């Protein structure tokens, strides 16, 4: 199967909005991000009202009022950015410009580029870590553009390829793929072309088995149907538990610096439970559970036998 030709397989709905045939727009913000930020906004507003006497809560201890207000402002600001934050990119072939904007519900800051300054659409690869997934950023680049314009950061190559192809067709610019570590350029007229058809059209030499890199652990086995990749199991390491240690330290810090001051206030029990539940769920339970799940998944992947994965090779 040609994964490049079947770009719609396993891909999400196009993120682009077509105002007309010459205007394309992509927006981000809202949705699940707003729902996630709503508790931060509400908790921040509630905390700021306590020292002002708007909410009848008596404080015990020596916690300064300014600290409580600043603490609430931080939560409210983060929540407001998540709830009301919006951004977008407008590509207008009629006016010949690109507008990148940011704001709270409405555009508040705009940056404009000339459409003729765009040289290509790019796909890159950003490896993830213990707290974030790997992504395939799609950007717009050009000699006159100091910093590539970020369009989308899908967590699937198929989705990134679909977005980049649609963008390259609209701009009539080449698509450059850096995700494999090598530069592969596709002109906008042949984006749907399969690898087999490209080889036949260009006559380029095909090498299915490139030189093996130094210290390669995986083994390639040629069969009548193609290749079998033997991937050895990963070795257990105590370093895989580092995310758990950090999560436990973080949870302990939250409990000491945030839960303890909450207990110093004299307030209705149901309000105290709301605060304790919010911090306990989002800042203690969530990171600890996530870290343990990653360690369990890593342990399962390193405790089994070596895996054998088939890889079909096109034969011309």
PDB file of C-alpha atoms in Angstrom:
ATOM      1  CA  UNK A   1       0.000   0.000   0.000  1.00  0.00           C
ATOM      2  CA  UNK A   2       1.244   3.440  -0.859  1.00  0.00           C
ATOM      3  CA  UNK A   3       0.839   5.532   2.276  1.00  0.00           C
ATOM      4  CA  UNK A   4       1.580   8.746   0.406  1.00  0.00           C
ATOM      5  CA  UNK A   5      -1.100   8.206  -2.203  1.00  0.00           C
ATOM      6  CA  UNK A   6      -3.706   7.173   0.365  1.00  0.00           C
ATOM      7  CA  UNK A   7      -3.276  10.247   2.522  1.00  0.00           C
ATOM      8  CA  UNK A   8      -6.868  10.166   3.679  1.00  0.00           C
ATOM      9  CA  UNK A   9      -6.503   6.763   5.332  1.00  0.00           C
ATOM     10  CA  UNK A  10      -6.437   7.121   9.093  1.00  0.00           C
ATOM     11  CA  UNK A  11      -6.349  10.912   8.790  1.00  0.00           C
ATOM     12  CA  UNK A  12      -8.645  13.370  10.493  1.00  0.00           C
ATOM     13  CA  UNK A  13     -10.940  15.832   8.819  1.00  0.00           C
ATOM     14  CA  UNK A  14      -9.154  18.721   7.119  1.00  0.00           C
ATOM     15  CA  UNK A  15      -8.451  21.548   9.608  1.00  0.00           C
ATOM     16  CA  UNK A  16      -8.715  24.204   6.882  1.00  0.00           C
ATOM     17  CA  UNK A  17     -11.666  26.535   6.363  1.00  0.00           C
ATOM     18  CA  UNK A  18     -12.271  27.747   2.811  1.00  0.00           C
ATOM     19  CA  UNK A  19     -13.834  31.212   2.808  1.00  0.00           C
ATOM     20  CA  UNK A  20     -13.771  31.122  -0.999  1.00  0.00           C
ATOM     21  CA  UNK A  21     -11.632  29.594  -3.723  1.00  0.00           C
ATOM     22  CA  UNK A  22      -8.799  32.032  -3.049  1.00  0.00           C
ATOM     23  CA  UNK A  23      -8.894  32.284   0.761  1.00  0.00           C
ATOM     24  CA  UNK A  24      -7.865  29.549   3.170  1.00  0.00           C
ATOM     25  CA  UNK A  25      -7.891  29.764   6.977  1.00  0.00           C
ATOM     26  CA  UNK A  26      -6.843  27.528   9.848  1.00  0.00           C
ATOM     27  CA  UNK A  27      -7.800  28.246  13.473  1.00  0.00           C
ATOM     28  CA  UNK A  28      -6.714  26.827  16.807  1.00  0.00           C
ATOM     29  CA  UNK A  29      -7.993  27.165  20.348  1.00  0.00           C
ATOM     30  CA  UNK A  30     -11.306  26.511  22.031  1.00  0.00           C
ATOM     31  CA  UNK A  31     -12.932  23.102  22.329  1.00  0.00           C
ATOM     32  CA  UNK A  32     -11.303  20.733  24.799  1.00  0.00           C
ATOM     33  CA  UNK A  33      -8.650  23.313  25.672  1.00  0.00           C
ATOM     34  CA  UNK A  34     -11.341  25.713  26.862  1.00  0.00           C
ATOM     35  CA  UNK A  35     -12.987  23.001  28.958  1.00  0.00           C
ATOM     36  CA  UNK A  36      -9.630  22.161  30.534  1.00  0.00           C
ATOM     37  CA  UNK A  37      -8.916  25.817  31.330  1.00  0.00           C
ATOM     38  CA  UNK A  38     -12.347  26.599  32.810  1.00  0.00           C
ATOM     39  CA  UNK A  39     -11.577  25.154  36.298  1.00  0.00           C
ATOM     40  CA  UNK A  40      -8.363  27.212  36.453  1.00  0.00           C
ATOM     41  CA  UNK A  41     -10.267  30.386  35.621  1.00  0.00           C
ATOM     42  CA  UNK A  42     -13.034  29.768  38.161  1.00  0.00           C
ATOM     43  CA  UNK A  43     -10.630  28.786  40.947  1.00  0.00           C
ATOM     44  CA  UNK A  44      -8.450  31.831  40.255  1.00  0.00           C
ATOM     45  CA  UNK A  45     -11.422  34.221  40.387  1.00  0.00           C
ATOM     46  CA  UNK A  46     -12.643  32.597  43.596  1.00  0.00           C
ATOM     47  CA  UNK A  47      -9.237  32.883  45.308  1.00  0.00           C
ATOM     48  CA  UNK A  48      -8.851  36.566  44.363  1.00  0.00           C
ATOM     49  CA  UNK A  49     -12.152  37.425  46.053  1.00  0.00           C
ATOM     50  CA  UNK A  50     -11.184  35.932  49.426  1.00  0.00           C
ATOM     51  CA  UNK A  51      -8.837  38.730  50.670  1.00  0.00           C
ATOM     52  CA  UNK A  52     -11.193  41.393  49.301  1.00  0.00           C
ATOM     53  CA  UNK A  53     -13.996  40.178  51.546  1.00  0.00           C
ATOM     54  CA  UNK A  54     -16.372  39.550  48.653  1.00  0.00           C
ATOM     55  CA  UNK A  55     -16.637  35.918  49.713  1.00  0.00           C
ATOM     56  CA  UNK A  56     -17.131  35.504  53.484  1.00  0.00           C
ATOM     57  CA  UNK A  57     -14.183  33.253  54.268  1.00  0.00           C
ATOM     58  CA  UNK A  58     -12.138  33.761  57.431  1.00  0.00           C
ATOM     59  CA  UNK A  59      -8.405  33.228  57.197  1.00  0.00           C
ATOM     60  CA  UNK A  60      -6.300  31.663  59.905  1.00  0.00           C
ATOM     61  CA  UNK A  61      -2.556  31.846  60.102  1.00  0.00           C
ATOM     62  CA  UNK A  62      -0.201  34.534  58.770  1.00  0.00           C
ATOM     63  CA  UNK A  63      -0.602  34.054  55.027  1.00  0.00           C
ATOM     64  CA  UNK A  64      -0.367  37.583  53.469  1.00  0.00           C
ATOM     65  CA  UNK A  65      -3.351  38.828  51.499  1.00  0.00           C
ATOM     66  CA  UNK A  66      -1.152  39.936  48.605  1.00  0.00           C
ATOM     67  CA  UNK A  67       0.114  36.371  48.244  1.00  0.00           C
ATOM     68  CA  UNK A  68      -3.443  35.086  47.995  1.00  0.00           C
ATOM     69  CA  UNK A  69      -4.350  37.710  45.366  1.00  0.00           C
ATOM     70  CA  UNK A  70      -1.253  37.006  43.257  1.00  0.00           C
ATOM     71  CA  UNK A  71      -1.860  33.287  43.570  1.00  0.00           C
ATOM     72  CA  UNK A  72      -5.410  33.742  42.283  1.00  0.00           C
ATOM     73  CA  UNK A  73      -4.271  36.057  39.483  1.00  0.00           C
ATOM     74  CA  UNK A  74      -1.876  33.415  38.171  1.00  0.00           C
ATOM     75  CA  UNK A  75      -4.606  30.789  38.068  1.00  0.00           C
ATOM     76  CA  UNK A  76      -7.117  33.206  36.520  1.00  0.00           C
ATOM     77  CA  UNK A  77      -4.623  34.343  33.850  1.00  0.00           C
ATOM     78  CA  UNK A  78      -3.741  30.779  32.866  1.00  0.00           C
ATOM     79  CA  UNK A  79      -7.392  29.807  32.782  1.00  0.00           C
ATOM     80  CA  UNK A  80      -8.355  32.877  30.722  1.00  0.00           C
ATOM     81  CA  UNK A  81      -5.670  32.139  28.124  1.00  0.00           C
ATOM     82  CA  UNK A  82      -6.852  28.539  27.818  1.00  0.00           C
ATOM     83  CA  UNK A  83     -10.562  29.400  27.715  1.00  0.00           C
ATOM     84  CA  UNK A  84     -10.504  32.505  25.499  1.00  0.00           C
ATOM     85  CA  UNK A  85      -7.188  32.101  23.659  1.00  0.00           C
ATOM     86  CA  UNK A  86      -7.460  31.836  19.885  1.00  0.00           C
ATOM     87  CA  UNK A  87      -5.004  31.910  16.987  1.00  0.00           C
ATOM     88  CA  UNK A  88      -5.167  31.450  13.268  1.00  0.00           C
ATOM     89  CA  UNK A  89      -3.577  31.831   9.853  1.00  0.00           C
ATOM     90  CA  UNK A  90      -5.313  33.337   6.807  1.00  0.00           C
ATOM     91  CA  UNK A  91      -3.876  32.694   3.342  1.00  0.00           C
ATOM     92  CA  UNK A  92      -5.340  35.025   0.731  1.00  0.00           C
ATOM     93  CA  UNK A  93      -4.255  34.472  -2.871  1.00  0.00           C
ATOM     94  CA  UNK A  94      -6.433  37.370  -4.022  1.00  0.00           C
ATOM     95  CA  UNK A  95      -4.620  39.944  -1.890  1.00  0.00           C
ATOM     96  CA  UNK A  96      -1.360  38.042  -2.035  1.00  0.00           C
ATOM     97  CA  UNK A  97      -0.698  37.939   1.695  1.00  0.00           C
ATOM     98  CA  UNK A  98      -0.597  35.694   4.752  1.00  0.00           C
ATOM     99  CA  UNK A  99      -1.968  36.937   8.086  1.00  0.00           C
ATOM    100  CA  UNK A 100      -0.987  35.222  11.317  1.00  0.00           C
ATOM    101  CA  UNK A 101      -3.046  36.399  14.292  1.00  0.00           C
ATOM    102  CA  UNK A 102      -3.419  35.816  18.034  1.00  0.00           C
ATOM    103  CA  UNK A 103      -5.977  37.042  20.521  1.00  0.00           C
ATOM    104  CA  UNK A 104      -8.655  36.384  23.115  1.00  0.00           C
ATOM    105  CA  UNK A 105     -11.758  35.335  21.154  1.00  0.00           C
ATOM    106  CA  UNK A 106     -10.967  37.999  18.515  1.00  0.00           C
ATOM    107  CA  UNK A 107      -7.667  38.862  16.744  1.00  0.00           C
ATOM    108  CA  UNK A 108      -5.574  41.227  18.869  1.00  0.00           C
ATOM    109  CA  UNK A 109      -2.137  40.872  17.269  1.00  0.00           C
ATOM    110  CA  UNK A 110      -1.484  40.427  13.551  1.00  0.00           C
ATOM    111  CA  UNK A 111       1.641  39.625  11.562  1.00  0.00           C
ATOM    112  CA  UNK A 112       1.456  39.931   7.789  1.00  0.00           C
ATOM    113  CA  UNK A 113       3.654  38.241   5.170  1.00  0.00           C
ATOM    114  CA  UNK A 114       3.699  38.504   1.394  1.00  0.00           C
ATOM    115  CA  UNK A 115       2.480  35.366  -0.315  1.00  0.00           C
ATOM    116  CA  UNK A 116       5.241  35.637  -2.901  1.00  0.00           C
ATOM    117  CA  UNK A 117       7.822  35.274  -0.117  1.00  0.00           C
ATOM    118  CA  UNK A 118       6.700  31.679   0.511  1.00  0.00           C
ATOM    119  CA  UNK A 119       9.131  29.200  -0.974  1.00  0.00           C
ATOM    120  CA  UNK A 120       7.854  25.839   0.226  1.00  0.00           C
ATOM    121  CA  UNK A 121       5.725  23.845   2.636  1.00  0.00           C
ATOM    122  CA  UNK A 122       7.752  21.700   5.042  1.00  0.00           C
ATOM    123  CA  UNK A 123       7.200  18.606   7.171  1.00  0.00           C
ATOM    124  CA  UNK A 124       9.608  18.004  10.038  1.00  0.00           C
ATOM    125  CA  UNK A 125       9.789  15.526  12.890  1.00  0.00           C
ATOM    126  CA  UNK A 126       9.980  16.377  16.585  1.00  0.00           C
ATOM    127  CA  UNK A 127      10.651  13.422  18.843  1.00  0.00           C
ATOM    128  CA  UNK A 128       8.632  13.350  22.032  1.00  0.00           C
ATOM    129  CA  UNK A 129       9.719  12.653  25.582  1.00  0.00           C
ATOM    130  CA  UNK A 130       8.194  11.121  28.693  1.00  0.00           C
ATOM    131  CA  UNK A 131       5.584  13.897  28.894  1.00  0.00           C
ATOM    132  CA  UNK A 132       4.802  14.631  25.238  1.00  0.00           C
ATOM    133  CA  UNK A 133       4.153  12.636  22.094  1.00  0.00           C
ATOM    134  CA  UNK A 134       6.163  12.814  18.903  1.00  0.00           C
ATOM    135  CA  UNK A 135       4.851  15.293  16.346  1.00  0.00           C
ATOM    136  CA  UNK A 136       5.265  16.073  12.649  1.00  0.00           C
ATOM    137  CA  UNK A 137       5.135  19.901  12.450  1.00  0.00           C
ATOM    138  CA  UNK A 138       3.871  21.409   9.195  1.00  0.00           C
ATOM    139  CA  UNK A 139       5.333  24.851   8.460  1.00  0.00           C
ATOM    140  CA  UNK A 140       5.493  27.466   5.709  1.00  0.00           C
ATOM    141  CA  UNK A 141       9.007  28.665   4.932  1.00  0.00           C
ATOM    142  CA  UNK A 142      10.722  31.076   2.569  1.00  0.00           C
ATOM    143  CA  UNK A 143      13.884  33.132   2.197  1.00  0.00           C
ATOM    144  CA  UNK A 144      12.086  36.334   3.229  1.00  0.00           C
ATOM    145  CA  UNK A 145      10.421  34.667   6.229  1.00  0.00           C
ATOM    146  CA  UNK A 146      12.772  34.879   9.215  1.00  0.00           C
ATOM    147  CA  UNK A 147      11.018  32.129  11.165  1.00  0.00           C
ATOM    148  CA  UNK A 148       8.911  29.407   9.503  1.00  0.00           C
ATOM    149  CA  UNK A 149       5.188  29.888  10.058  1.00  0.00           C
ATOM    150  CA  UNK A 150       3.801  27.019  12.122  1.00  0.00           C
ATOM    151  CA  UNK A 151       0.558  25.698  10.620  1.00  0.00           C
ATOM    152  CA  UNK A 152      -0.108  22.449  12.466  1.00  0.00           C
ATOM    153  CA  UNK A 153       1.619  19.868  14.682  1.00  0.00           C
ATOM    154  CA  UNK A 154      -0.135  16.529  14.112  1.00  0.00           C
ATOM    155  CA  UNK A 155       0.851  13.468  16.130  1.00  0.00           C
ATOM    156  CA  UNK A 156       0.426  11.271  13.036  1.00  0.00           C
ATOM    157  CA  UNK A 157       2.539  11.381   9.880  1.00  0.00           C
ATOM    158  CA  UNK A 158      -0.483  10.509   7.735  1.00  0.00           C
ATOM    159  CA  UNK A 159      -2.367  13.506   9.119  1.00  0.00           C
ATOM    160  CA  UNK A 160       0.676  15.768   8.700  1.00  0.00           C
ATOM    161  CA  UNK A 161       1.079  14.623   5.112  1.00  0.00           C
ATOM    162  CA  UNK A 162      -2.581  15.327   4.365  1.00  0.00           C
ATOM    163  CA  UNK A 163      -2.362  18.849   5.819  1.00  0.00           C
ATOM    164  CA  UNK A 164       0.899  19.596   3.994  1.00  0.00           C
ATOM    165  CA  UNK A 165      -0.397  18.309   0.660  1.00  0.00           C
ATOM    166  CA  UNK A 166      -3.574  20.393   0.862  1.00  0.00           C
ATOM    167  CA  UNK A 167      -1.541  23.453   1.796  1.00  0.00           C
ATOM    168  CA  UNK A 168       0.998  22.901  -0.995  1.00  0.00           C
ATOM    169  CA  UNK A 169      -1.767  22.539  -3.575  1.00  0.00           C
ATOM    170  CA  UNK A 170      -3.441  25.737  -2.435  1.00  0.00           C
ATOM    171  CA  UNK A 171      -0.189  27.734  -2.440  1.00  0.00           C
ATOM    172  CA  UNK A 172       1.116  25.957  -5.568  1.00  0.00           C
ATOM    173  CA  UNK A 173       4.438  25.506  -3.801  1.00  0.00           C
ATOM    174  CA  UNK A 174       6.654  22.415  -3.438  1.00  0.00           C
ATOM    175  CA  UNK A 175       6.338  20.144  -0.434  1.00  0.00           C
ATOM    176  CA  UNK A 176       9.656  19.395   1.297  1.00  0.00           C
ATOM    177  CA  UNK A 177       9.736  16.456   3.717  1.00  0.00           C
ATOM    178  CA  UNK A 178      12.523  16.462   6.336  1.00  0.00           C
ATOM    179  CA  UNK A 179      10.826  13.955   8.656  1.00  0.00           C
ATOM    180  CA  UNK A 180      13.076  11.032   7.679  1.00  0.00           C
ATOM    181  CA  UNK A 181      16.300  12.967   8.208  1.00  0.00           C
ATOM    182  CA  UNK A 182      16.748  13.497   4.474  1.00  0.00           C
ATOM    183  CA  UNK A 183      15.337  16.193   2.231  1.00  0.00           C
ATOM    184  CA  UNK A 184      12.652  14.875  -0.130  1.00  0.00           C
ATOM    185  CA  UNK A 185      10.989  17.409  -2.422  1.00  0.00           C
ATOM    186  CA  UNK A 186       7.612  16.897  -4.112  1.00  0.00           C
ATOM    187  CA  UNK A 187       6.333  19.386  -6.668  1.00  0.00           C
ATOM    188  CA  UNK A 188       2.666  20.355  -6.269  1.00  0.00           C
ATOM    189  CA  UNK A 189       1.674  18.666  -9.554  1.00  0.00           C
ATOM    190  CA  UNK A 190       2.769  15.189  -8.383  1.00  0.00           C
ATOM    191  CA  UNK A 191       1.767  15.120  -4.705  1.00  0.00           C
ATOM    192  CA  UNK A 192      -0.539  12.114  -5.194  1.00  0.00           C
ATOM    193  CA  UNK A 193       2.091  10.202  -7.107  1.00  0.00           C
ATOM    194  CA  UNK A 194       3.175   6.905  -5.542  1.00  0.00           C
ATOM    195  CA  UNK A 195       6.798   5.992  -4.990  1.00  0.00           C
ATOM    196  CA  UNK A 196       6.585   3.392  -7.748  1.00  0.00           C
ATOM    197  CA  UNK A 197       5.230   5.911 -10.260  1.00  0.00           C
ATOM    198  CA  UNK A 198       7.849   8.466  -9.252  1.00  0.00           C
ATOM    199  CA  UNK A 199      10.635   5.947  -9.832  1.00  0.00           C
ATOM    200  CA  UNK A 200       9.229   5.097 -13.237  1.00  0.00           C
ATOM    201  CA  UNK A 201       8.842   8.757 -14.181  1.00  0.00           C
ATOM    202  CA  UNK A 202      12.253   9.944 -12.996  1.00  0.00           C
ATOM    203  CA  UNK A 203      14.215   6.750 -13.651  1.00  0.00           C
ATOM    204  CA  UNK A 204      16.071   7.088 -10.348  1.00  0.00           C
ATOM    205  CA  UNK A 205      17.952   4.121  -8.962  1.00  0.00           C
ATOM    206  CA  UNK A 206      16.195   2.143  -6.240  1.00  0.00           C
ATOM    207  CA  UNK A 207      17.971   0.624  -3.275  1.00  0.00           C
ATOM    208  CA  UNK A 208      15.711  -1.298  -0.940  1.00  0.00           C
ATOM    209  CA  UNK A 209      18.444  -2.230   1.537  1.00  0.00           C
ATOM    210  CA  UNK A 210      20.559   0.801   2.457  1.00  0.00           C
ATOM    211  CA  UNK A 211      23.813   0.328   4.402  1.00  0.00           C
ATOM    212  CA  UNK A 212      23.175  -0.627   8.009  1.00  0.00           C
ATOM    213  CA  UNK A 213      24.103   2.056  10.559  1.00  0.00           C
ATOM    214  CA  UNK A 214      26.789   1.319  13.174  1.00  0.00           C
ATOM    215  CA  UNK A 215      25.685  -0.690  16.229  1.00  0.00           C
ATOM    216  CA  UNK A 216      22.374  -1.545  14.660  1.00  0.00           C
ATOM    217  CA  UNK A 217      20.413  -3.932  16.910  1.00  0.00           C
ATOM    218  CA  UNK A 218      17.526  -4.715  14.579  1.00  0.00           C
ATOM    219  CA  UNK A 219      18.077  -7.432  11.975  1.00  0.00           C
ATOM    220  CA  UNK A 220      16.705  -7.507   8.425  1.00  0.00           C
ATOM    221  CA  UNK A 221      15.641 -10.835   6.971  1.00  0.00           C
ATOM    222  CA  UNK A 222      14.772 -11.104   3.273  1.00  0.00           C
ATOM    223  CA  UNK A 223      11.875 -13.410   2.373  1.00  0.00           C
ATOM    224  CA  UNK A 224       9.890 -14.159  -0.741  1.00  0.00           C
ATOM    225  CA  UNK A 225       7.209 -11.651   0.292  1.00  0.00           C
ATOM    226  CA  UNK A 226       9.576  -8.854   1.241  1.00  0.00           C
ATOM    227  CA  UNK A 227      11.510  -8.166   4.457  1.00  0.00           C
ATOM    228  CA  UNK A 228      11.148  -9.183   8.099  1.00  0.00           C
ATOM    229  CA  UNK A 229      12.475  -6.707  10.666  1.00  0.00           C
ATOM    230  CA  UNK A 230      13.531  -8.432  13.893  1.00  0.00           C
ATOM    231  CA  UNK A 231      13.374  -5.835  16.661  1.00  0.00           C
ATOM    232  CA  UNK A 232      15.019  -6.933  19.933  1.00  0.00           C
ATOM    233  CA  UNK A 233      13.277  -6.203  23.218  1.00  0.00           C
ATOM    234  CA  UNK A 234      14.472  -3.210  25.193  1.00  0.00           C
ATOM    235  CA  UNK A 235      16.461  -3.856  28.318  1.00  0.00           C
ATOM    236  CA  UNK A 236      15.031  -2.943  31.706  1.00  0.00           C
ATOM    237  CA  UNK A 237      16.588   0.184  33.160  1.00  0.00           C
ATOM    238  CA  UNK A 238      16.139   2.023  36.419  1.00  0.00           C
ATOM    239  CA  UNK A 239      16.086   5.270  34.424  1.00  0.00           C
ATOM    240  CA  UNK A 240      12.590   4.423  33.217  1.00  0.00           C
ATOM    241  CA  UNK A 241      11.345   5.213  36.734  1.00  0.00           C
ATOM    242  CA  UNK A 242      12.668   8.793  36.656  1.00  0.00           C
ATOM    243  CA  UNK A 243       9.251  10.212  35.549  1.00  0.00           C
ATOM    244  CA  UNK A 244       7.684   8.586  38.624  1.00  0.00           C
ATOM    245  CA  UNK A 245      10.258  10.195  40.929  1.00  0.00           C
ATOM    246  CA  UNK A 246       9.662  13.629  39.396  1.00  0.00           C
ATOM    247  CA  UNK A 247       5.892  13.174  39.611  1.00  0.00           C
ATOM    248  CA  UNK A 248       6.089  12.218  43.290  1.00  0.00           C
ATOM    249  CA  UNK A 249       8.295  15.234  44.035  1.00  0.00           C
ATOM    250  CA  UNK A 250       5.920  17.494  42.123  1.00  0.00           C
ATOM    251  CA  UNK A 251       2.897  16.059  43.948  1.00  0.00           C
ATOM    252  CA  UNK A 252       4.628  16.552  47.292  1.00  0.00           C
ATOM    253  CA  UNK A 253       5.419  20.176  46.406  1.00  0.00           C
ATOM    254  CA  UNK A 254       1.816  20.846  45.453  1.00  0.00           C
ATOM    255  CA  UNK A 255       0.586  19.295  48.690  1.00  0.00           C
ATOM    256  CA  UNK A 256       2.991  21.391  50.785  1.00  0.00           C
ATOM    257  CA  UNK A 257       2.744  24.764  49.034  1.00  0.00           C
ATOM    258  CA  UNK A 258      -0.914  24.704  47.948  1.00  0.00           C
ATOM    259  CA  UNK A 259      -2.970  22.228  49.954  1.00  0.00           C
ATOM    260  CA  UNK A 260      -1.499  23.338  53.260  1.00  0.00           C
ATOM    261  CA  UNK A 261      -2.456  27.033  52.757  1.00  0.00           C
ATOM    262  CA  UNK A 262      -5.979  25.971  51.758  1.00  0.00           C
ATOM    263  CA  UNK A 263      -6.318  24.154  55.061  1.00  0.00           C
ATOM    264  CA  UNK A 264      -5.331  27.384  56.862  1.00  0.00           C
ATOM    265  CA  UNK A 265      -8.501  29.129  55.689  1.00  0.00           C
ATOM    266  CA  UNK A 266     -11.754  28.903  57.612  1.00  0.00           C
ATOM    267  CA  UNK A 267     -14.374  28.259  54.964  1.00  0.00           C
ATOM    268  CA  UNK A 268     -17.443  26.108  54.345  1.00  0.00           C
ATOM    269  CA  UNK A 269     -16.545  22.459  54.094  1.00  0.00           C
ATOM    270  CA  UNK A 270     -17.950  21.991  50.591  1.00  0.00           C
ATOM    271  CA  UNK A 271     -15.795  24.865  49.254  1.00  0.00           C
ATOM    272  CA  UNK A 272     -12.710  23.372  50.901  1.00  0.00           C
ATOM    273  CA  UNK A 273     -13.513  20.026  49.301  1.00  0.00           C
ATOM    274  CA  UNK A 274     -13.800  21.685  45.879  1.00  0.00           C
ATOM    275  CA  UNK A 275     -10.318  23.173  46.243  1.00  0.00           C
ATOM    276  CA  UNK A 276      -8.799  19.981  47.584  1.00  0.00           C
ATOM    277  CA  UNK A 277     -10.447  17.924  44.847  1.00  0.00           C
ATOM    278  CA  UNK A 278      -9.272  20.298  42.107  1.00  0.00           C
ATOM    279  CA  UNK A 279      -5.623  20.324  43.209  1.00  0.00           C
ATOM    280  CA  UNK A 280      -5.655  16.644  44.109  1.00  0.00           C
ATOM    281  CA  UNK A 281      -7.056  15.612  40.718  1.00  0.00           C
ATOM    282  CA  UNK A 282      -5.168  17.876  38.303  1.00  0.00           C
ATOM    283  CA  UNK A 283      -1.839  18.373  40.118  1.00  0.00           C
ATOM    284  CA  UNK A 284      -1.337  15.233  42.198  1.00  0.00           C
ATOM    285  CA  UNK A 285      -3.321  12.263  40.892  1.00  0.00           C
ATOM    286  CA  UNK A 286      -3.087  13.052  37.150  1.00  0.00           C
ATOM    287  CA  UNK A 287       0.734  13.395  36.873  1.00  0.00           C
ATOM    288  CA  UNK A 288       1.401  10.424  39.189  1.00  0.00           C
ATOM    289  CA  UNK A 289      -1.022   8.122  37.333  1.00  0.00           C
ATOM    290  CA  UNK A 290       0.367   9.239  33.967  1.00  0.00           C
ATOM    291  CA  UNK A 291       3.950   8.529  35.061  1.00  0.00           C
ATOM    292  CA  UNK A 292       3.045   5.077  36.410  1.00  0.00           C
ATOM    293  CA  UNK A 293       1.203   4.215  33.182  1.00  0.00           C
ATOM    294  CA  UNK A 294       4.259   5.147  31.125  1.00  0.00           C
ATOM    295  CA  UNK A 295       6.496   2.991  33.310  1.00  0.00           C
ATOM    296  CA  UNK A 296       4.111   0.033  33.076  1.00  0.00           C
ATOM    297  CA  UNK A 297       3.924   0.398  29.300  1.00  0.00           C
ATOM    298  CA  UNK A 298       7.716   0.597  29.080  1.00  0.00           C
ATOM    299  CA  UNK A 299       8.114  -2.459  31.298  1.00  0.00           C
ATOM    300  CA  UNK A 300       5.733  -4.477  29.137  1.00  0.00           C
ATOM    301  CA  UNK A 301       7.574  -3.501  25.974  1.00  0.00           C
ATOM    302  CA  UNK A 302      10.928  -4.504  27.477  1.00  0.00           C
ATOM    303  CA  UNK A 303       9.893  -7.782  29.112  1.00  0.00           C
ATOM    304  CA  UNK A 304       8.704  -9.703  26.074  1.00  0.00           C
ATOM    305  CA  UNK A 305      10.457 -11.611  23.325  1.00  0.00           C
ATOM    306  CA  UNK A 306      11.949  -9.878  20.303  1.00  0.00           C
ATOM    307  CA  UNK A 307       9.241  -8.875  17.846  1.00  0.00           C
ATOM    308  CA  UNK A 308       9.130  -9.765  14.170  1.00  0.00           C
ATOM    309  CA  UNK A 309       7.467  -7.180  11.972  1.00  0.00           C
ATOM    310  CA  UNK A 310       6.841  -7.763   8.253  1.00  0.00           C
ATOM    311  CA  UNK A 311       7.728  -4.999   5.829  1.00  0.00           C
ATOM    312  CA  UNK A 312       6.521  -5.383   2.265  1.00  0.00           C
ATOM    313  CA  UNK A 313       8.859  -4.253  -0.502  1.00  0.00           C
ATOM    314  CA  UNK A 314       7.561  -3.052  -3.828  1.00  0.00           C
ATOM    315  CA  UNK A 315       9.017  -5.020  -6.685  1.00  0.00           C
ATOM    316  CA  UNK A 316       9.138  -3.268 -10.039  1.00  0.00           C
TER     317      UNK A 316
END
